Tab-separated table of C-alpha atoms in Angstrom:
chain	number	residue	atom	x	y	z
A	1	MET	CA	60.031	-147.458	116.605
A	2	ARG	CA	58.700	-144.766	118.921
A	3	LYS	CA	59.096	-141.563	116.940
A	4	ALA	CA	57.716	-140.612	113.595
A	5	VAL	CA	59.800	-141.796	110.701
A	6	PHE	CA	60.088	-138.251	109.358
A	7	GLY	CA	61.946	-135.921	111.697
A	8	ILE	CA	63.197	-133.531	109.034
A	9	LEU	CA	61.645	-130.596	107.325
A	10	LEU	CA	61.779	-131.881	103.783
A	11	VAL	CA	61.623	-135.414	102.468
A	12	PHE	CA	62.004	-136.444	98.858
A	13	ILE	CA	61.786	-140.075	97.889
A	14	VAL	CA	64.344	-140.930	95.230
A	15	LEU	CA	63.291	-143.547	92.774
A	16	ALA	CA	64.734	-145.093	89.645
A	17	SER	CA	65.277	-143.000	86.549
A	18	GLY	CA	62.865	-142.771	83.668
A	19	CYS	CA	61.388	-140.332	81.224
A	20	ILE	CA	57.978	-138.747	81.116
A	21	SER	CA	56.081	-139.445	77.958
A	22	GLN	CA	52.492	-139.318	76.840
A	23	SER	CA	50.976	-141.077	73.890
A	24	THR	CA	47.873	-139.784	72.190
A	25	PRO	CA	46.183	-141.600	69.341
A	26	THR	CA	46.400	-140.264	65.843
A	27	GLU	CA	42.900	-139.621	64.561
A	28	THR	CA	42.584	-139.326	60.805
A	29	SER	CA	39.949	-137.456	58.878
A	30	THR	CA	40.107	-139.457	55.654
A	31	THR	CA	36.893	-140.230	53.831
A	32	SER	CA	35.899	-142.746	51.208
A	33	THR	CA	32.977	-143.583	48.993
A	34	SER	CA	30.713	-146.191	50.557
A	35	PRO	CA	29.107	-149.159	48.928
A	36	SER	CA	25.523	-148.718	47.790
A	37	GLY	CA	23.113	-148.555	50.699
A	38	GLY	CA	25.622	-147.503	53.346
A	39	ILE	CA	26.663	-144.083	54.554
A	40	ASP	CA	28.471	-141.973	51.968
A	41	PHE	CA	31.225	-140.844	54.333
A	42	GLY	CA	32.836	-138.888	51.522
A	43	SER	CA	29.928	-136.462	51.563
A	44	TYR	CA	30.380	-135.532	55.216
A	45	GLU	CA	33.084	-133.676	57.077
A	46	LYS	CA	34.592	-135.287	60.134
A	47	GLY	CA	31.994	-135.492	62.887
A	48	GLN	CA	28.999	-134.799	60.681
A	49	VAL	CA	27.907	-138.422	60.363
A	50	LEU	CA	27.485	-138.576	64.132
A	51	ALA	CA	26.064	-135.073	64.368
A	52	GLN	CA	23.414	-135.858	61.739
A	53	TRP	CA	22.754	-139.431	62.786
A	54	SER	CA	19.033	-138.878	63.356
A	55	SER	CA	18.523	-137.978	59.690
A	56	LEU	CA	20.700	-140.855	58.458
A	57	ALA	CA	19.488	-143.705	60.660
A	58	ASP	CA	16.194	-145.567	60.570
A	59	ALA	CA	15.176	-145.525	64.236
A	60	SER	CA	11.803	-147.192	63.690
A	61	ARG	CA	13.456	-150.461	64.672
A	62	VAL	CA	16.058	-150.767	67.418
A	63	TYR	CA	18.062	-153.906	68.114
A	64	VAL	CA	18.749	-154.370	71.793
A	65	SER	CA	20.874	-156.613	73.975
A	66	GLU	CA	19.137	-158.626	76.661
A	67	GLY	CA	18.678	-156.523	79.792
A	68	TYR	CA	18.921	-153.242	77.897
A	69	GLU	CA	15.293	-153.116	76.723
A	70	ASP	CA	14.432	-150.334	79.189
A	71	LEU	CA	16.982	-148.092	77.475
A	72	ALA	CA	15.237	-148.620	74.141
A	73	LYS	CA	11.832	-147.946	75.641
A	74	HIS	CA	13.078	-144.762	77.302
A	75	TYR	CA	15.015	-143.262	74.401
A	76	PHE	CA	13.067	-144.760	71.450
A	77	PRO	CA	9.508	-145.073	72.808
A	78	ASN	CA	7.899	-145.510	69.391
A	79	ALA	CA	10.391	-147.972	67.940
A	80	GLN	CA	9.955	-151.679	67.391
A	81	ILE	CA	12.339	-153.447	69.743
A	82	LEU	CA	14.148	-156.462	68.325
A	83	PRO	CA	16.801	-158.759	69.832
A	84	ALA	CA	20.456	-157.951	69.229
A	85	SER	CA	20.931	-161.435	67.803
A	86	GLN	CA	19.024	-160.252	64.694
A	87	TYR	CA	21.089	-157.096	64.223
A	88	ASP	CA	22.074	-156.627	60.602
A	89	GLY	CA	22.356	-152.868	60.269
A	90	GLY	CA	20.405	-149.883	61.534
A	91	VAL	CA	20.294	-148.750	65.172
A	92	ALA	CA	21.464	-150.962	68.039
A	93	ILE	CA	21.853	-150.648	71.794
A	94	LEU	CA	24.428	-153.223	72.753
A	95	SER	CA	25.915	-154.601	75.925
A	96	PRO	CA	29.725	-154.658	76.008
A	97	ALA	CA	29.610	-158.426	75.484
A	98	ASP	CA	27.570	-158.081	72.285
A	99	ALA	CA	29.467	-155.026	71.069
A	100	ARG	CA	32.801	-156.731	71.560
A	101	GLU	CA	32.328	-159.064	68.622
A	102	LEU	CA	30.656	-156.511	66.341
A	103	LEU	CA	33.354	-153.874	66.833
A	104	ARG	CA	36.272	-156.263	66.574
A	105	GLY	CA	38.917	-154.700	64.315
A	106	LYS	CA	37.302	-151.251	64.431
A	107	PRO	CA	39.259	-148.126	65.512
A	108	ILE	CA	37.138	-148.015	68.680
A	109	LEU	CA	36.217	-151.342	70.239
A	110	ILE	CA	35.374	-153.099	73.487
A	111	THR	CA	37.755	-155.552	75.092
A	112	VAL	CA	38.258	-157.150	78.508
A	113	ASN	CA	40.797	-156.924	81.292
A	114	ASP	CA	40.557	-159.553	84.011
A	115	TYR	CA	40.815	-156.920	86.767
A	116	PHE	CA	38.992	-153.903	85.318
A	117	GLY	CA	36.395	-155.840	83.329
A	118	TYR	CA	35.159	-154.350	80.065
A	119	ILE	CA	37.295	-151.498	78.761
A	120	VAL	CA	37.357	-149.310	75.657
A	121	TYR	CA	40.251	-149.639	73.227
A	122	LYS	CA	40.705	-146.627	70.964
A	123	PHE	CA	43.512	-146.591	68.414
A	124	GLY	CA	45.973	-148.297	70.752
A	125	VAL	CA	44.909	-146.660	74.027
A	126	LYS	CA	42.800	-148.372	76.697
A	127	PHE	CA	40.250	-146.657	78.957
A	128	VAL	CA	38.943	-148.274	82.139
A	129	GLY	CA	35.812	-147.727	84.203
A	130	LYS	CA	32.095	-148.476	83.937
A	131	ASP	CA	31.419	-144.830	83.057
A	132	LYS	CA	32.523	-145.042	79.392
A	133	GLY	CA	30.154	-144.842	76.444
A	134	VAL	CA	30.772	-145.327	72.725
A	135	PHE	CA	28.709	-143.917	69.852
A	136	ALA	CA	29.844	-145.284	66.496
A	137	ALA	CA	28.634	-145.261	62.894
A	138	PHE	CA	30.123	-147.412	60.153
A	139	ASN	CA	29.400	-149.417	57.041
A	140	LYS	CA	29.403	-153.170	56.901
A	141	ASP	CA	28.376	-155.329	53.948
A	142	GLY	CA	26.807	-152.308	52.254
A	143	LYS	CA	24.669	-151.388	55.264
A	144	ALA	CA	24.835	-148.520	57.733
A	145	TYR	CA	25.338	-149.364	61.406
A	146	PHE	CA	24.659	-146.944	64.274
A	147	VAL	CA	25.795	-148.454	67.559
A	148	PHE	CA	25.304	-147.266	71.132
A	149	THR	CA	27.375	-149.199	73.636
A	150	GLY	CA	29.936	-148.826	76.398
A	151	THR	CA	31.682	-150.577	79.240
A	152	SER	CA	28.371	-150.988	81.097
A	153	LYS	CA	24.671	-150.266	80.805
A	154	ALA	CA	25.419	-146.782	82.140
A	155	GLY	CA	27.890	-146.250	79.317
A	156	ALA	CA	25.421	-147.385	76.663
A	157	GLY	CA	22.757	-145.086	78.086
A	158	ALA	CA	25.223	-142.209	78.135
A	159	ALA	CA	25.964	-142.777	74.448
A	160	ILE	CA	22.250	-142.587	73.594
A	161	GLU	CA	21.688	-139.533	75.784
A	162	TYR	CA	24.589	-137.835	74.024
A	163	ALA	CA	23.137	-138.700	70.609
A	164	MET	CA	19.759	-137.319	71.638
A	165	GLU	CA	21.428	-134.072	72.655
A	166	LEU	CA	23.022	-133.907	69.204
A	167	ARG	CA	19.625	-134.506	67.630
A	168	ASN	CA	18.273	-131.585	69.652
A	169	GLY	CA	20.973	-129.217	68.422
A	170	ALA	CA	23.873	-129.672	70.813
A	171	SER	CA	27.317	-129.061	69.354
A	172	LEU	CA	29.852	-131.827	68.785
A	173	ARG	CA	33.547	-131.496	69.596
A	174	THR	CA	35.076	-132.444	66.267
A	175	GLU	CA	38.514	-132.926	67.793
A	176	ASP	CA	37.112	-135.777	69.902
A	177	VAL	CA	35.746	-137.678	66.891
A	178	LEU	CA	37.752	-140.526	65.436
A	179	ARG	CA	37.213	-140.823	61.656
A	180	SER	CA	38.935	-143.645	59.813
A	181	GLY	CA	37.661	-144.688	56.395
A	182	GLU	CA	34.023	-145.706	56.677
A	183	PHE	CA	33.990	-145.450	60.444
A	184	GLU	CA	33.230	-142.575	62.762
A	185	GLY	CA	33.069	-142.848	66.528
A	186	ILE	CA	33.364	-140.899	69.734
A	187	LEU	CA	34.262	-141.852	73.300
A	188	LEU	CA	32.114	-140.496	76.135
A	189	LYS	CA	32.168	-140.336	79.903
A	190	VAL	CA	29.240	-139.981	82.273
A	191	ILE	CA	29.562	-138.847	85.885
A	192	GLY	CA	26.495	-138.852	88.112
A	193	ASP	CA	24.529	-141.903	86.934
A	194	ASN	CA	24.365	-143.067	90.510
A	195	ASN	CA	22.307	-146.205	89.954
A	196	TRP	CA	24.191	-147.067	86.746
A	197	ASN	CA	21.027	-147.702	84.721
A	198	GLY	CA	21.836	-145.431	81.779
A	199	ILE	CA	18.831	-143.140	82.307
A	200	PRO	CA	18.927	-139.689	83.983
A	201	ASP	CA	16.689	-140.144	87.032
A	202	ASP	CA	15.217	-137.741	89.553
A	203	GLY	CA	17.795	-136.907	92.195
A	204	GLU	CA	20.712	-137.244	89.747
A	205	HIS	CA	22.769	-134.647	87.932
A	206	TRP	CA	24.798	-135.944	85.001
A	207	TYR	CA	28.032	-134.650	83.632
A	208	LEU	CA	28.195	-136.107	80.130
A	209	GLY	CA	30.861	-135.237	77.629
A	210	SER	CA	33.227	-136.505	74.987
A	211	PHE	CA	36.997	-136.586	75.285
A	212	ARG	CA	39.939	-137.519	73.126
A	213	SER	CA	42.533	-139.036	75.460
A	214	ARG	CA	42.606	-137.297	78.868
A	215	GLU	CA	39.486	-138.020	80.869
A	216	PRO	CA	37.584	-135.405	82.868
A	217	PHE	CA	37.260	-136.054	86.599
A	218	ILE	CA	35.025	-134.478	89.245
A	219	TYR	CA	36.631	-135.278	92.580
A	220	TYR	CA	34.753	-133.420	95.268
A	221	TRP	CA	31.093	-132.947	94.316
A	222	ARG	CA	28.015	-134.991	93.407
A	223	ILE	CA	24.240	-134.836	93.491
A	224	VAL	CA	23.062	-137.931	95.382
A	225	ASP	CA	19.346	-138.558	95.922
A	226	GLY	CA	18.849	-134.867	95.251
A	227	GLU	CA	21.406	-133.863	97.886
A	228	ASN	CA	24.263	-131.540	96.929
A	229	VAL	CA	27.279	-133.307	98.444
A	230	THR	CA	30.733	-131.730	98.733
A	231	VAL	CA	33.746	-133.576	100.156
A	232	LYS	CA	37.047	-132.286	101.547
A	233	GLY	CA	40.078	-134.309	102.600
A	234	GLY	CA	39.392	-137.025	100.048
A	235	PHE	CA	37.798	-137.576	96.663
A	236	ILE	CA	34.578	-139.257	95.608
A	237	ARG	CA	35.697	-142.518	94.049
A	238	LEU	CA	32.239	-143.918	93.371
A	239	VAL	CA	28.560	-143.360	94.028
A	240	ASN	CA	26.340	-146.443	93.995
A	241	GLY	CA	22.717	-145.647	94.693
A	242	SER	CA	22.628	-143.739	97.989
A	243	THR	CA	26.149	-144.771	99.012
A	244	VAL	CA	29.073	-142.404	98.500
A	245	TYR	CA	32.546	-143.970	98.488
A	246	ILE	CA	35.231	-141.505	99.531
A	247	HIS	CA	38.920	-142.305	99.078
A	248	ALA	CA	40.635	-140.453	101.929
A	249	LEU	CA	43.701	-138.322	101.185
A	250	GLY	CA	44.564	-137.941	104.843
A	251	PHE	CA	42.868	-138.225	108.218
A	252	ASN	CA	40.559	-135.218	108.217
A	253	VAL	CA	37.589	-135.859	105.933
A	254	SER	CA	34.545	-133.615	105.947
A	255	VAL	CA	31.220	-133.788	104.142
A	256	GLU	CA	28.801	-130.926	103.581
A	257	VAL	CA	25.306	-131.175	102.103
A	258	LYS	CA	24.174	-127.791	100.823
A	259	ASP	CA	20.464	-126.973	101.102
A	260	GLY	CA	19.778	-130.505	102.272
A	261	THR	CA	16.378	-132.131	101.990
A	262	GLY	CA	16.906	-134.639	104.789
A	263	ALA	CA	17.671	-137.678	102.658
A	264	THR	CA	19.604	-140.423	104.423
A	265	LEU	CA	22.895	-141.236	102.707
A	266	THR	CA	25.656	-143.695	103.484
A	267	TYR	CA	29.279	-142.610	103.308
A	268	VAL	CA	32.112	-145.133	103.177
A	269	ILE	CA	35.468	-143.473	103.835
A	270	GLU	CA	38.196	-145.717	102.462
A	271	ASN	CA	42.005	-145.617	102.773
A	272	THR	CA	41.972	-144.495	106.383
A	273	ASN	CA	42.961	-145.777	109.822
A	274	PRO	CA	40.059	-145.796	112.287
A	275	SER	CA	42.415	-146.297	115.263
A	276	VAL	CA	43.645	-142.683	115.034
A	277	LEU	CA	40.257	-141.075	114.325
A	278	ASN	CA	37.547	-139.462	116.406
A	279	LEU	CA	34.420	-141.037	115.001
A	280	PRO	CA	30.777	-139.988	115.224
A	281	GLU	CA	28.432	-142.198	117.200
A	282	GLY	CA	27.146	-145.162	115.237
A	283	ALA	CA	30.061	-145.331	112.798
A	284	GLU	CA	31.044	-148.781	111.556
A	285	THR	CA	34.722	-149.558	110.974
A	286	GLY	CA	37.085	-152.001	109.290
A	287	ASP	CA	40.861	-152.089	108.914
A	288	THR	CA	40.954	-149.218	106.414
A	289	TRP	CA	37.386	-147.901	106.247
A	290	VAL	CA	34.695	-146.067	108.166
A	291	LYS	CA	30.991	-146.284	107.315
A	292	ILE	CA	28.579	-143.555	108.375
A	293	THR	CA	24.854	-143.475	107.589
A	294	THR	CA	23.245	-140.130	108.304
A	295	SER	CA	20.795	-137.462	107.198
A	296	GLU	CA	22.890	-134.703	108.773
A	297	THR	CA	23.890	-131.845	106.476
A	298	SER	CA	27.518	-131.931	107.600
A	299	PHE	CA	29.970	-134.033	109.534
A	300	SER	CA	33.718	-134.450	109.920
A	301	VAL	CA	36.028	-137.317	110.708
A	302	VAL	CA	39.115	-135.864	112.376
A	303	PRO	CA	42.277	-137.384	113.850
A	304	LYS	CA	42.899	-137.820	117.530
A	305	ASP	CA	45.649	-135.858	119.251
A	306	VAL	CA	48.356	-138.425	118.565
A	307	GLY	CA	51.913	-138.327	119.846
A	308	ASP	CA	54.690	-140.537	118.502
A	309	TYR	CA	53.731	-142.856	115.677
A	310	THR	CA	55.324	-144.962	112.960
A	311	VAL	CA	55.165	-144.389	109.192
A	312	PHE	CA	56.547	-146.661	106.501
A	313	ALA	CA	57.985	-145.178	103.307
A	314	PHE	CA	58.993	-147.060	100.167
A	315	GLY	CA	58.759	-146.783	96.389
A	316	ASP	CA	60.042	-147.793	92.959
A	317	HIS	CA	58.499	-151.244	93.259
A	318	ARG	CA	57.779	-151.484	89.547
A	319	PRO	CA	59.140	-154.355	87.453
A	320	ASP	CA	61.835	-153.778	84.827
A	321	GLY	CA	59.248	-154.576	82.151
A	322	GLY	CA	56.094	-156.547	81.581
A	323	THR	CA	53.156	-156.969	83.933
A	324	GLU	CA	54.394	-159.369	86.598
A	325	VAL	CA	54.390	-157.805	90.055
A	326	PRO	CA	57.894	-158.047	91.597
A	327	LYS	CA	58.264	-160.512	94.445
A	328	VAL	CA	60.069	-157.889	96.482
A	329	PHE	CA	56.934	-155.736	96.428
A	330	LEU	CA	54.827	-158.614	97.698
A	331	ALA	CA	57.325	-159.313	100.462
A	332	LEU	CA	57.477	-155.646	101.515
A	333	ARG	CA	53.702	-155.353	101.449
A	334	ASP	CA	53.322	-158.388	103.690
A	335	ARG	CA	55.934	-157.162	106.163
A	336	MET	CA	54.352	-153.710	106.350
A	337	ASN	CA	50.916	-155.233	106.846
A	338	GLU	CA	52.296	-157.224	109.786
A	339	ASN	CA	53.481	-154.054	111.534
A	340	ASN	CA	51.321	-151.519	113.350
A	341	ALA	CA	52.440	-148.398	111.486
A	342	VAL	CA	49.727	-145.764	111.094
A	343	PHE	CA	50.115	-145.399	107.334
A	344	VAL	CA	52.390	-145.994	104.344
A	345	ILE	CA	53.992	-143.517	101.945
A	346	ASP	CA	54.599	-144.774	98.407
A	347	GLY	CA	56.981	-142.607	96.394
A	348	GLY	CA	55.744	-143.733	93.002
A	349	ASP	CA	56.881	-145.811	90.026
A	350	LEU	CA	54.181	-148.347	90.741
A	351	VAL	CA	54.144	-149.989	87.296
A	352	TYR	CA	56.548	-150.040	84.378
A	353	SER	CA	54.926	-147.940	81.658
A	354	GLY	CA	51.395	-147.067	82.733
A	355	LYS	CA	49.688	-149.713	80.599
A	356	VAL	CA	46.254	-150.853	81.734
A	357	ASP	CA	47.352	-154.493	81.840
A	358	GLU	CA	50.231	-153.562	84.160
A	359	TRP	CA	47.854	-151.691	86.452
A	360	GLY	CA	45.473	-154.643	86.470
A	361	GLU	CA	48.133	-157.039	87.702
A	362	LEU	CA	49.299	-154.603	90.392
A	363	MET	CA	45.788	-153.932	91.672
A	364	LYS	CA	45.162	-157.637	92.124
A	365	GLU	CA	47.912	-157.481	94.746
A	366	TRP	CA	47.092	-154.014	96.127
A	367	LYS	CA	45.986	-155.406	99.490
A	368	TRP	CA	46.713	-153.196	102.482
A	369	ASN	CA	45.492	-153.174	106.060
A	370	LYS	CA	46.489	-149.549	106.537
A	371	PRO	CA	46.116	-146.427	104.393
A	372	ILE	CA	48.671	-145.694	101.710
A	373	PHE	CA	49.407	-142.247	100.262
A	374	ILE	CA	51.209	-141.857	96.959
A	375	ALA	CA	53.559	-139.361	95.329
A	376	VAL	CA	53.024	-140.130	91.665
A	377	GLY	CA	56.008	-141.403	89.658
A	378	ASN	CA	56.940	-140.946	86.023
A	379	HIS	CA	56.617	-144.625	85.091
A	380	GLU	CA	52.901	-144.919	85.844
A	381	TYR	CA	51.993	-141.323	84.950
A	382	ARG	CA	52.220	-141.577	81.186
A	383	GLY	CA	49.928	-142.499	78.306
A	384	GLU	CA	46.862	-144.428	79.372
A	385	GLY	CA	48.303	-144.688	82.869
A	386	ILE	CA	47.429	-141.054	83.645
A	387	ASN	CA	43.701	-141.765	83.471
A	388	VAL	CA	44.082	-144.990	85.436
A	389	TYR	CA	46.021	-143.216	88.180
A	390	HIS	CA	43.348	-140.557	88.618
A	391	GLN	CA	40.589	-143.180	88.545
A	392	LEU	CA	42.242	-145.140	91.353
A	393	PHE	CA	44.022	-142.537	93.466
A	394	GLY	CA	42.538	-139.161	92.598
A	395	PRO	CA	44.441	-135.866	92.484
A	396	THR	CA	48.227	-135.819	92.628
A	397	ASP	CA	48.673	-132.716	94.856
A	398	TYR	CA	47.190	-132.946	98.343
A	399	SER	CA	48.060	-132.517	102.011
A	400	PHE	CA	47.027	-133.633	105.486
A	401	VAL	CA	47.992	-133.240	109.124
A	402	LEU	CA	48.629	-135.944	111.693
A	403	GLY	CA	50.163	-135.189	115.067
A	404	ASP	CA	53.027	-132.713	114.794
A	405	TYR	CA	53.514	-133.159	111.059
A	406	TYR	CA	52.027	-131.539	107.973
A	407	TYR	CA	52.385	-133.872	104.971
A	408	ILE	CA	52.433	-132.364	101.478
A	409	PHE	CA	52.320	-134.650	98.424
A	410	MET	CA	53.089	-133.151	95.009
A	411	ASN	CA	53.420	-134.203	91.383
A	412	ASN	CA	56.846	-133.022	90.241
A	413	ILE	CA	57.235	-135.210	87.164
A	414	GLU	CA	54.625	-133.757	84.812
A	415	ASN	CA	56.100	-130.293	84.188
A	416	ASP	CA	59.585	-131.257	82.994
A	417	TYR	CA	60.406	-132.593	86.460
A	418	GLY	CA	59.397	-129.329	88.035
A	419	LEU	CA	56.487	-127.425	89.516
A	420	SER	CA	54.105	-125.133	87.673
A	421	ASP	CA	53.403	-121.591	88.860
A	422	GLU	CA	50.091	-122.800	90.232
A	423	GLN	CA	51.838	-125.563	92.181
A	424	TRP	CA	54.383	-123.128	93.609
A	425	SER	CA	51.568	-120.890	94.822
A	426	TRP	CA	49.730	-123.850	96.347
A	427	LEU	CA	52.902	-125.085	98.041
A	428	GLN	CA	53.593	-121.651	99.518
A	429	ASN	CA	50.094	-121.543	100.989
A	430	GLU	CA	50.504	-125.031	102.409
A	431	LEU	CA	53.803	-124.116	104.066
A	432	GLU	CA	52.248	-120.996	105.549
A	433	SER	CA	49.398	-123.096	106.913
A	434	ALA	CA	51.871	-125.517	108.480
A	435	LYS	CA	53.729	-122.641	110.100
A	436	ALA	CA	50.539	-121.082	111.439
A	437	MET	CA	49.514	-124.432	112.950
A	438	GLY	CA	52.949	-125.035	114.427
A	439	LYS	CA	53.384	-128.218	112.403
A	440	ARG	CA	56.531	-129.536	110.818
A	441	PRO	CA	56.145	-129.864	107.021
A	442	VAL	CA	57.078	-133.081	105.262
A	443	ILE	CA	57.128	-132.688	101.473
A	444	VAL	CA	56.925	-135.896	99.483
A	445	MET	CA	57.698	-135.915	95.738
A	446	HIS	CA	58.905	-138.580	93.371
A	447	ALA	CA	62.042	-136.858	92.053
A	448	PRO	CA	64.477	-135.127	94.460
A	449	PRO	CA	65.901	-131.653	93.796
A	450	LYS	CA	69.155	-133.386	92.861
A	451	ASP	CA	69.844	-137.040	92.274
A	452	PRO	CA	72.261	-138.023	95.099
A	453	ARG	CA	73.600	-141.028	93.206
A	454	PRO	CA	76.941	-140.761	91.403
A	455	ASN	CA	76.194	-139.738	87.802
A	456	GLY	CA	72.463	-139.907	88.540
A	457	ASP	CA	70.152	-137.841	86.335
A	458	HIS	CA	66.739	-138.379	87.894
A	459	GLY	CA	66.359	-135.099	89.714
A	460	MET	CA	64.187	-132.044	89.258
A	461	ASN	CA	65.042	-129.467	86.616
A	462	PRO	CA	67.625	-126.925	87.903
A	463	PRO	CA	65.332	-123.842	88.235
A	464	THR	CA	62.783	-125.793	90.265
A	465	ALA	CA	65.496	-127.501	92.293
A	466	ARG	CA	67.005	-124.146	93.257
A	467	GLY	CA	63.561	-122.993	94.358
A	468	CYS	CA	63.185	-126.045	96.579
A	469	TRP	CA	66.510	-125.434	98.282
A	470	GLY	CA	65.410	-121.896	98.730
């Protein structure tokens, strides 16, 4: 195949029908009278047990999981530190392994997925990632329990840091608190704990906040070893120490360090194809990654001036239910990996209903030797799947240029199978940029303007569809 797969102005990938839905947990605000010696939840409005924890809890003794002692020493320097195995009420800093048993049956608990590891389960919804913290207060056997934990040490530290901010007068978002009987808890997310030790260190800048169901994400900016790093053409998937992992959303990725101090950082650009890139001297490469270690305040990885090239496009490789990855997907993946196409377009519907367990099974088989760019589908972009999608693949609207083509990926399933005013404005600007560059636009969305199948009903809503046809 000598010419690019897409020789037309507008491409929509048509996938199987389905409905958009989101599920959010119901969080009650009921109260009850506690047994003697516990917290009298009936005397506190929703959120006030957590907000006033420092006056309710005895922090002179802190029970701590093995390996988490430094958190206790940092946040409770005057407390007696005791092993978590002796915990029988009071304040505890627990690893996810220790918290899993203690919180079993609670409205917020810790569980395990064999791909994602420890995850938070909150009233029927699962949350993945090592950046989650849990702060919970409850009664058990007539005693008050105040528990700081999370999906990792970073999560546990984030929960304590959040509680300390409350102690110092910070406000609490009541709508994020889950109150159920003699239990009150809140789910937290930390961004910026680059060494994942649960303690704000020099050279870090934390974003720490609570949320109810939709997670916050910061795609393009971090403070790393004191350096103010901004990324374009991809999103920051992870920072680990001095290494910044960037998931590329195209072939032109740039990094800028504002007011740099000269620190040496390592950047790993993933989901790319080094064979079509102009790389800086000293760059290391693999099938789908480029590694650059530098103290420079800016650099760019840009594509070569390519001519004809091959692109694969497919989609709707979800199962009809359950978590098992379809054999046809595995066969297609293997065939595409055997070919020398530059990249792959996936038109969405990756899993059946967005459940974490479905995602886990898919990601075990998500093995590509070339970059893959996705137009999100309605089956994965619902309920807990929305957070998982953004964690793995970043923003849903993005664009890039390669050769004579200007690729535009858009989410057209979230707004009643249409585009918002903001998306229309962004699309218009992208098309004007393509025209100014003399590039041919290729627009990739999950749902087409009109379903071409007889009696099909999986197209965009009529007003948006008419706008697309122009």
